[in-house]
Tab-separated table of C-alpha atoms and ligand atoms in Angstrom:
chain	number	residue	atom	x	y	z
Q	1	MET	CA	26.363	-2.045	2.388
Q	2	LYS	CA	24.228	-5.281	2.948
Q	3	ALA	CA	20.678	-5.468	3.627
Q	4	ALA	CA	19.569	-5.401	7.193
Q	5	HIS	CA	17.434	-8.376	8.479
Q	6	SER	CA	17.702	-8.240	12.286
Q	7	LEU	CA	18.124	-5.687	15.027
Q	8	SER	CA	21.960	-6.333	15.299
Q	9	ASP	CA	22.019	-5.492	11.659
Q	10	LEU	CA	20.368	-2.239	12.386
Q	11	VAL	CA	22.809	-1.722	15.358
Q	12	ALA	CA	25.825	-2.425	13.097
Q	13	ALA	CA	24.400	0.275	10.435
Q	14	GLY	CA	24.249	2.633	13.230
Q	15	LEU	CA	20.569	3.139	13.147
Q	16	MET	CA	19.828	1.912	16.731
Q	17	THR	CA	21.811	1.834	19.876
Q	18	PRO	CA	22.372	-1.470	21.473
Q	19	GLU	CA	20.060	-0.351	24.396
Q	20	ALA	CA	17.276	0.537	21.861
Q	21	ALA	CA	17.564	-2.907	20.076
Q	22	GLU	CA	17.367	-4.593	23.562
Q	23	ALA	CA	14.393	-2.726	24.013
Q	24	ALA	CA	12.643	-3.716	20.725
Q	25	SER	CA	13.967	-7.499	20.823
Q	26	GLY	CA	10.440	-8.676	21.795
Q	27	VAL	CA	9.162	-7.063	18.480
Q	28	ALA	CA	11.613	-8.664	16.273
Q	29	ASP	CA	10.955	-11.959	17.549
Q	30	ARG	CA	7.379	-11.476	16.449
Q	31	TYR	CA	7.414	-9.280	13.302
Q	32	ALA	CA	9.895	-9.407	10.405
Q	33	VAL	CA	12.542	-6.803	9.884
Q	34	ALA	CA	14.026	-5.775	6.670
Q	35	LEU	CA	15.695	-2.819	4.962
Q	36	THR	CA	17.331	-2.561	1.676
Q	37	PRO	CA	20.958	-1.378	1.269
Q	38	TYR	CA	19.300	1.606	-0.502
Q	39	LEU	CA	17.168	2.673	2.357
Q	40	LEU	CA	20.049	1.960	5.017
Q	41	GLU	CA	21.990	4.544	3.009
Q	42	LYS	CA	19.233	7.091	2.924
Q	43	LEU	CA	18.584	6.597	6.666
Q	44	GLU	CA	22.231	7.091	7.747
Q	45	GLY	CA	22.271	9.828	10.337
Q	46	THR	CA	18.463	10.394	10.498
Q	47	PRO	CA	16.804	10.574	14.212
Q	48	PRO	CA	14.140	8.018	15.337
Q	49	GLY	CA	11.391	10.675	14.640
Q	50	ASP	CA	12.121	10.931	10.973
Q	51	PRO	CA	9.266	9.892	8.735
Q	52	LEU	CA	11.327	7.217	6.816
Q	53	TYR	CA	13.202	5.814	9.990
Q	54	ALA	CA	9.686	5.356	11.892
Q	55	GLN	CA	8.285	3.528	8.904
Q	56	TYR	CA	11.054	0.838	9.145
Q	57	VAL	CA	12.992	0.568	12.304
Q	58	PRO	CA	11.250	-1.454	15.020
Q	59	SER	CA	10.019	0.382	18.117
Q	60	PRO	CA	9.272	-1.214	21.540
Q	61	GLU	CA	5.812	0.302	21.108
Q	62	GLU	CA	4.836	-2.615	18.725
Q	63	THR	CA	4.748	-4.943	21.819
Q	64	TYR	CA	1.533	-3.254	22.795
Q	65	THR	CA	-1.536	-4.908	21.167
Q	66	ALA	CA	-4.564	-2.963	21.628
Q	67	PRO	CA	-7.900	-4.754	22.423
Q	68	GLU	CA	-9.552	-3.749	19.217
Q	69	GLU	CA	-6.343	-5.074	17.065
Q	70	ARG	CA	-6.604	-8.313	15.144
Q	71	ALA	CA	-4.201	-10.859	13.576
Q	72	ASP	CA	-6.164	-10.778	10.217
Q	73	PRO	CA	-7.527	-7.177	10.377
Q	74	ILE	CA	-9.217	-7.217	6.933
Q	75	GLY	CA	-10.448	-10.712	6.760
Q	76	ASP	CA	-8.103	-12.005	4.177
Q	77	VAL	CA	-8.412	-15.496	5.416
Q	78	ALA	CA	-12.257	-15.597	5.700
Q	79	ARG	CA	-12.492	-14.654	1.834
Q	80	SER	CA	-9.845	-17.050	0.460
Q	81	PRO	CA	-11.463	-19.989	-1.773
Q	82	VAL	CA	-8.046	-21.288	-2.655
Q	83	LYS	CA	-4.547	-20.664	-1.573
Q	84	GLY	CA	-3.156	-17.191	-2.828
Q	85	ILE	CA	-6.582	-15.779	-3.856
Q	86	VAL	CA	-8.785	-13.465	-1.844
Q	87	HIS	CA	-12.211	-13.103	-3.504
Q	88	ARG	CA	-14.190	-10.417	-1.605
Q	89	TYR	CA	-15.992	-8.400	-4.633
Q	90	PRO	CA	-17.540	-10.159	-7.587
Q	91	ASP	CA	-15.305	-8.570	-10.282
Q	92	ARG	CA	-11.927	-8.546	-8.831
Q	93	VAL	CA	-9.705	-10.747	-6.851
Q	94	LEU	CA	-6.310	-10.559	-5.042
Q	95	LEU	CA	-3.542	-12.839	-6.166
Q	96	LYS	CA	-0.731	-13.102	-3.642
Q	97	PRO	CA	2.163	-15.291	-5.171
Q	98	LEU	CA	4.458	-14.596	-2.194
Q	99	HIS	CA	4.569	-13.189	1.249
Q	100	ALA	CA	7.983	-11.497	1.245
Q	101	CYS	CA	8.888	-7.992	0.799
Q	102	ALA	CA	11.904	-6.094	0.349
Q	103	VAL	CA	11.125	-4.047	3.540
Q	104	TYR	CA	8.987	-4.668	6.217
Q	105	CYS	CA	6.967	-1.709	7.109
Q	106	ARG	CA	6.180	-1.308	11.039
Q	107	PHE	CA	2.523	-0.663	10.429
Q	108	CYS	CA	1.837	-3.477	7.799
Q	109	PHE	CA	-1.817	-4.514	7.743
Q	110	ARG	CA	-0.496	-7.992	7.023
Q	111	ARG	CA	2.278	-8.286	9.403
Q	112	GLU	CA	1.232	-11.393	10.754
Q	113	MET	CA	1.463	-13.101	7.365
Q	114	VAL	CA	4.571	-11.423	5.519
Q	115	GLY	CA	8.180	-12.110	6.411
Q	116	PRO	CA	11.087	-13.963	4.894
Q	117	GLY	CA	9.712	-17.120	6.190
Q	118	GLY	CA	6.065	-16.286	4.559
Q	119	GLU	CA	5.557	-19.015	2.220
Q	120	ALA	CA	5.391	-18.198	-1.552
Q	121	LEU	CA	3.044	-20.462	-3.740
Q	122	SER	CA	4.607	-23.360	-5.206
Q	123	PRO	CA	4.333	-23.698	-8.936
Q	124	ASP	CA	1.398	-25.984	-8.556
Q	125	GLU	CA	-0.460	-23.806	-6.092
Q	126	LEU	CA	0.045	-20.764	-8.357
Q	127	ASP	CA	-1.408	-22.858	-11.218
Q	128	ALA	CA	-4.193	-23.494	-9.187
Q	129	ALA	CA	-4.793	-19.996	-8.185
Q	130	LEU	CA	-4.624	-18.843	-11.788
Q	131	ALA	CA	-7.187	-21.692	-12.519
Q	132	TYR	CA	-9.338	-20.204	-9.943
Q	133	VAL	CA	-9.371	-16.811	-11.897
Q	134	ARG	CA	-10.111	-18.826	-15.406
Q	135	ALA	CA	-13.064	-20.441	-13.742
Q	136	HIS	CA	-14.615	-17.533	-12.678
Q	137	PRO	CA	-15.854	-15.426	-15.496
Q	138	GLU	CA	-17.117	-12.483	-13.338
Q	139	VAL	CA	-13.351	-11.688	-12.546
Q	140	TRP	CA	-12.326	-8.706	-14.689
Q	141	GLU	CA	-9.377	-7.285	-12.696
Q	142	VAL	CA	-6.714	-9.299	-10.921
Q	143	VAL	CA	-4.778	-7.364	-8.046
Q	144	VAL	CA	-1.311	-8.967	-7.512
Q	145	THR	CA	-0.209	-8.309	-4.183
Q	146	GLY	CA	1.362	-10.161	-1.360
Q	147	GLY	CA	4.025	-9.501	0.123
Q	148	ASP	CA	5.546	-7.590	-3.053
Q	149	PRO	CA	5.132	-9.097	-6.304
Q	150	PHE	CA	8.215	-6.806	-7.729
Q	151	LEU	CA	10.248	-9.323	-5.787
Q	152	LEU	CA	9.547	-11.986	-8.080
Q	153	SER	CA	11.935	-12.937	-10.791
Q	154	PRO	CA	11.146	-11.330	-14.247
Q	155	ARG	CA	10.558	-14.760	-15.695
Q	156	ARG	CA	7.989	-15.693	-12.886
Q	157	LEU	CA	6.322	-12.240	-13.070
Q	158	SER	CA	5.991	-12.476	-16.763
Q	159	TYR	CA	4.379	-16.041	-16.410
Q	160	ILE	CA	1.616	-14.563	-14.232
Q	161	VAL	CA	1.035	-11.610	-16.390
Q	162	ARG	CA	1.170	-13.620	-19.618
Q	163	THR	CA	-1.212	-16.407	-18.098
Q	164	LEU	CA	-3.572	-13.714	-16.870
Q	165	SER	CA	-3.686	-11.984	-20.375
Q	166	ASP	CA	-4.573	-15.370	-21.937
Q	167	ILE	CA	-7.716	-15.514	-19.888
Q	168	PRO	CA	-10.287	-13.803	-22.120
Q	169	HIS	CA	-12.396	-12.201	-19.351
Q	170	VAL	CA	-9.437	-10.716	-17.655
Q	171	GLY	CA	-9.027	-7.122	-18.650
Q	172	VAL	CA	-6.716	-5.535	-16.146
Q	173	VAL	CA	-3.959	-6.834	-14.042
Q	174	ARG	CA	-2.726	-4.486	-11.233
Q	175	LEU	CA	0.301	-4.877	-9.168
Q	176	HIS	CA	0.796	-3.419	-5.681
Q	177	THR	CA	4.379	-2.772	-4.947
Q	178	ARG	CA	6.768	-0.818	-2.670
Q	179	ILE	CA	9.896	-1.570	-4.524
Q	180	PRO	CA	10.089	1.648	-6.701
Q	181	VAL	CA	10.797	3.497	-3.279
Q	182	ALA	CA	12.303	0.708	-1.359
Q	183	ASP	CA	14.817	-0.594	-3.930
Q	184	PRO	CA	14.558	1.586	-6.921
Q	185	ALA	CA	17.446	-0.357	-8.838
Q	186	ARG	CA	15.254	-3.388	-9.182
Q	187	VAL	CA	12.946	-1.507	-11.765
Q	188	THR	CA	14.869	-2.872	-14.502
Q	189	THR	CA	14.296	-3.216	-18.175
Q	190	GLU	CA	13.454	-7.087	-17.800
Q	191	LEU	CA	10.950	-6.086	-14.907
Q	192	LEU	CA	9.328	-3.620	-17.040
Q	193	ASP	CA	9.253	-6.258	-20.018
Q	194	ALA	CA	7.738	-8.948	-17.854
Q	195	LEU	CA	4.907	-6.471	-16.853
Q	196	LYS	CA	3.651	-6.239	-20.378
Q	197	ALA	CA	1.113	-8.669	-22.160
Q	198	PRO	CA	-0.731	-8.560	-25.272
Q	199	ASP	CA	-4.217	-8.846	-24.104
Q	200	VAL	CA	-4.602	-7.030	-20.676
Q	201	ALA	CA	-3.889	-3.700	-19.339
Q	202	THR	CA	-1.323	-3.417	-16.685
Q	203	TRP	CA	-1.471	-0.880	-13.845
Q	204	VAL	CA	0.749	-0.423	-11.043
Q	205	ALA	CA	0.087	0.982	-7.565
Q	206	VAL	CA	3.044	2.199	-5.703
Q	207	HIS	CA	3.072	2.334	-1.795
Q	208	VAL	CA	4.408	5.653	-0.580
Q	209	ASN	CA	3.658	7.642	2.569
Q	210	HIS	CA	5.940	10.474	2.464
Q	211	ALA	CA	7.323	13.035	0.232
Q	212	SER	CA	10.831	12.261	1.333
Q	213	GLU	CA	10.610	8.624	-0.205
Q	214	LEU	CA	10.515	10.403	-3.647
Q	215	THR	CA	14.285	10.386	-4.012
Q	216	GLU	CA	16.143	10.834	-7.198
Q	217	GLU	CA	16.629	7.153	-7.535
Q	218	ALA	CA	12.765	6.378	-6.652
Q	219	ARG	CA	11.806	9.178	-9.226
Q	220	GLY	CA	13.957	7.421	-11.918
Q	221	ALA	CA	12.240	4.149	-11.194
Q	222	LEU	CA	9.032	5.824	-11.525
Q	223	ALA	CA	9.865	7.465	-14.667
Q	224	ARG	CA	10.808	4.144	-16.072
Q	225	LEU	CA	7.571	2.719	-15.260
Q	226	ALA	CA	5.844	5.548	-16.777
Q	227	GLU	CA	7.666	5.698	-19.794
Q	228	ALA	CA	6.985	1.911	-20.487
Q	229	GLY	CA	3.487	2.957	-20.761
Q	230	ILE	CA	2.239	1.974	-17.448
Q	231	PRO	CA	-0.418	3.875	-15.586
Q	232	LEU	CA	0.630	4.557	-12.034
Q	233	LEU	CA	-1.560	4.938	-8.935
Q	234	GLY	CA	-0.378	5.847	-5.403
Q	235	GLN	CA	-1.509	4.177	-2.337
Q	236	THR	CA	-0.708	5.821	0.990
Q	237	VAL	CA	-1.520	4.842	4.693
Q	238	LEU	CA	-2.388	7.726	6.900
Q	239	LEU	CA	0.449	7.599	9.806
Q	240	LYS	CA	0.482	9.346	13.142
Q	241	GLY	CA	3.669	11.206	13.372
Q	242	ILE	CA	4.660	10.546	9.706
Q	243	ASN	CA	2.016	12.170	7.500
Q	244	ASP	CA	-0.771	13.097	9.651
Q	245	ASP	CA	-0.591	16.859	8.904
Q	246	ALA	CA	-1.693	18.989	6.017
Q	247	ALA	CA	1.760	20.049	4.853
Q	248	SER	CA	2.862	16.604	4.612
Q	249	LEU	CA	-0.017	15.071	2.976
Q	250	GLU	CA	0.075	18.276	0.356
Q	251	ALA	CA	3.818	17.808	-0.282
Q	252	LEU	CA	3.224	13.925	-0.887
Q	253	PHE	CA	0.380	14.200	-3.370
Q	254	ARG	CA	1.922	16.900	-5.088
Q	255	GLY	CA	5.063	14.919	-5.196
Q	256	LEU	CA	3.241	11.846	-6.573
Q	257	VAL	CA	1.159	13.681	-9.203
Q	258	ARG	CA	4.379	15.384	-10.273
Q	259	ASN	CA	6.001	11.860	-10.854
Q	260	ARG	CA	2.828	10.699	-12.775
Q	261	ILE	CA	1.211	8.839	-10.084
Q	262	LYS	CA	-2.446	9.519	-9.476
Q	263	PRO	CA	-2.911	9.264	-5.785
Q	264	TYR	CA	-5.725	6.629	-5.486
Q	265	TYR	CA	-6.137	5.737	-2.015
Q	266	LEU	CA	-5.503	7.206	1.510
Q	267	HIS	CA	-6.089	4.207	3.765
Q	268	HIS	CA	-7.214	4.680	7.497
Q	269	PRO	CA	-4.564	2.162	9.144
Q	270	ASP	CA	-6.096	-1.293	9.796
Q	271	LEU	CA	-6.311	-2.700	13.203
Q	272	ALA	CA	-3.124	-4.697	12.949
Q	273	ALA	CA	-1.543	-5.818	15.980
Q	274	GLY	CA	1.041	-3.629	17.665
Q	275	THR	CA	0.393	-0.371	15.516
Q	276	SER	CA	-1.807	1.724	17.664
Q	277	HIS	CA	0.723	4.429	17.767
Q	278	PHE	CA	0.427	4.793	14.180
Q	279	ARG	CA	-3.276	5.291	14.130
Q	280	PRO	CA	-5.039	8.772	14.119
Q	281	THR	CA	-8.632	8.703	14.878
Q	282	LEU	CA	-11.081	8.618	11.995
Q	283	ALA	CA	-12.022	12.111	12.920
Q	284	GLU	CA	-8.677	13.476	12.540
Q	285	GLY	CA	-8.201	11.819	9.256
Q	286	GLN	CA	-11.449	13.421	8.057
Q	287	ALA	CA	-10.345	16.857	9.204
Q	288	LEU	CA	-7.129	16.454	7.101
Q	289	VAL	CA	-8.830	15.128	4.021
Q	290	LYS	CA	-11.300	17.908	4.250
Q	291	GLY	CA	-8.594	20.485	4.620
Q	292	LEU	CA	-6.852	18.996	1.543
Q	293	ARG	CA	-9.639	20.309	-0.765
Q	294	GLY	CA	-8.719	23.730	-0.598
Q	295	ARG	CA	-5.033	23.064	-0.770
Q	296	VAL	CA	-4.526	20.783	-3.705
Q	297	SER	CA	-6.184	20.196	-7.065
Q	298	GLY	CA	-8.449	17.313	-7.775
Q	299	LEU	CA	-5.689	15.194	-9.260
Q	300	CYS	CA	-3.970	15.408	-5.917
Q	301	GLN	CA	-6.994	14.110	-3.894
Q	302	PRO	CA	-6.940	10.442	-3.090
Q	303	THR	CA	-10.220	8.584	-1.693
Q	304	TYR	CA	-9.897	8.205	2.010
Q	305	VAL	CA	-10.854	4.470	2.757
Q	306	LEU	CA	-11.435	2.367	5.674
Q	307	ASP	CA	-11.267	-1.326	5.227
Q	308	ILE	CA	-14.161	-2.665	7.420
Q	309	PRO	CA	-12.757	-5.105	9.683
Q	310	GLY	CA	-13.938	-8.851	9.133
Q	311	GLY	CA	-13.562	-8.940	5.492
Q	312	HIS	CA	-16.459	-6.617	4.227
Q	313	GLY	CA	-14.453	-4.684	1.928
Q	314	LYS	CA	-13.675	-0.952	1.745
Q	315	ALA	CA	-15.916	2.060	2.716
Q	316	PRO	CA	-14.881	5.481	1.513
Q	317	ALA	CA	-14.525	7.369	4.844
Q	318	ALA	CA	-14.260	11.185	3.806
Q	319	PRO	CA	-16.566	13.457	5.412
Q	320	GLY	CA	-19.698	14.708	3.345
Q	321	TRP	CA	-19.573	17.934	1.610
Q	322	VAL	CA	-23.394	17.946	0.503
Q	323	GLN	CA	-25.778	17.230	3.220
Q	324	PRO	CA	-29.777	17.005	3.277
Q	325	ASP	CA	-31.028	20.187	4.758
Q	326	GLY	CA	-34.045	18.704	6.333
Q	327	GLU	CA	-36.469	20.726	3.940
Q	328	GLY	CA	-36.237	18.511	0.871
Q	329	GLY	CA	-33.111	20.156	-0.482
Q	330	TYR	CA	-29.417	20.259	0.287
Q	331	VAL	CA	-26.592	22.170	1.752
Q	332	ALA	CA	-23.161	22.198	-0.094
Q	333	GLU	CA	-20.050	23.381	1.521
Q	334	ASP	CA	-17.369	24.922	-0.447
Q	335	PHE	CA	-13.428	24.739	0.034
Q	336	THR	CA	-13.331	27.650	2.289
Q	337	GLY	CA	-15.981	26.258	4.613
Q	338	ALA	CA	-18.917	28.444	3.645
Q	339	THR	CA	-22.328	26.723	2.932
Q	340	HIS	CA	-24.666	27.186	-0.007
Q	341	ARG	CA	-28.307	26.011	-0.359
Q	342	TYR	CA	-28.812	23.780	-3.292
Q	343	ARG	CA	-32.326	22.978	-4.725
Q	344	GLY	CA	-32.718	20.661	-7.625
R	1	PLP	C1	-8.895	-3.561	-1.546
R	1	PLP	C2	-9.171	-4.811	-2.040
R	1	PLP	C3	-9.570	-4.802	-3.557
R	1	PLP	C4	-9.321	-3.952	-4.537
R	1	PLP	O1	-10.429	-2.899	-4.330
R	1	PLP	P1	-10.396	-1.517	-4.956
R	1	PLP	O2	-11.490	-0.874	-4.369
R	1	PLP	O3	-10.906	-1.985	-6.265
R	1	PLP	O4	-8.872	-1.145	-5.234
R	1	PLP	C5	-9.821	-6.195	-4.116
R	1	PLP	N1	-10.093	-7.219	-3.528
R	1	PLP	C6	-9.777	-7.372	-1.959
R	1	PLP	C7	-9.856	-8.447	-1.143
R	1	PLP	C8	-9.303	-5.939	-1.526
R	1	PLP	O5	-9.062	-6.055	-0.041
R	2	SF4	S1	5.494	-3.469	1.527
R	2	SF4	FE1	3.251	-3.725	2.003
R	2	SF4	S2	2.996	-6.127	2.584
R	2	SF4	FE2	5.308	-5.556	2.677
R	2	SF4	S3	5.622	-4.815	4.881
R	2	SF4	FE3	5.169	-3.043	3.780
R	2	SF4	S4	2.858	-2.737	3.880
R	2	SF4	FE4	3.285	-4.786	4.461
């Protein structure tokens, strides 16, 4: 099976009727479409309501842009001092060496930037971005994102990781990727070798939104990463109709921990254009997160975060468990919902 890059490819793969493709044609003109052969195979016979299907197959709903939605929902552009770098927090930067992905998620927060035509940094531009990191001794952690950095050739990836490792003040390189669940066969020995460098700790954050993404092949790719000694983090977007219920979140976070991934962030969906059908309210998200406390262990709890529109960074968005009682003390709520006074 070949990769799908258009609605007609999805029709040919039997995932869309010609009528459904016609109804979504405006979407494909505006936002990139791609599915890997691996995912096409997994999707065979799944209905549109399937949590995997809805993440990747375009729907006409994407043509509606809500008034509050923006082209650059988290203010990447406002915080970019040089091409390929976003510097929002003092001690860490984003490095975006490419804007292509193996798959294009329908709710992507960078959907106006990513795509097959989304330019990669030229070798000179990449060196200028790395020079920016070298010139800023306050940068301790470099978050390599995109696009999907695991799409880079092992040679290019290794160049980035090794160059960063040679910068004395850089302690951590963190790569964000969807490849282990989108194209697990890409996690090869060559790729694993490219992630290692002598003077830096490499972490990998894997984007997974539903337990059904943790297939046998994906679990194999994750095991190869873990066995290469790479600590793994999970990054999940809270998505209406896909994972916005307690059972789905529980299964996902248990699945991640079972595969040696620590759930790191549960993102409230950003205000990306044409994604309002995926967005629960913050109140719904908070209620779900609160309910998780009693259902799964601390290992399985990510931090629920809201990326503040305009480039102001992330704010933890979980509801409070310990509140002032108005009399100089506090009231603490336990996992059953019972409250207890605290003095001290
Ligand atoms: C999310 C983000 C980071 C990483 O933040 P952490 O909270 O450390 O994961 C860094 N820079 C930018 C611009 C970001 O959006
Ligand atoms: S893999 Fe990440 S950057 Fe690429 S389309 Fe999906 S959410 Fe966007």
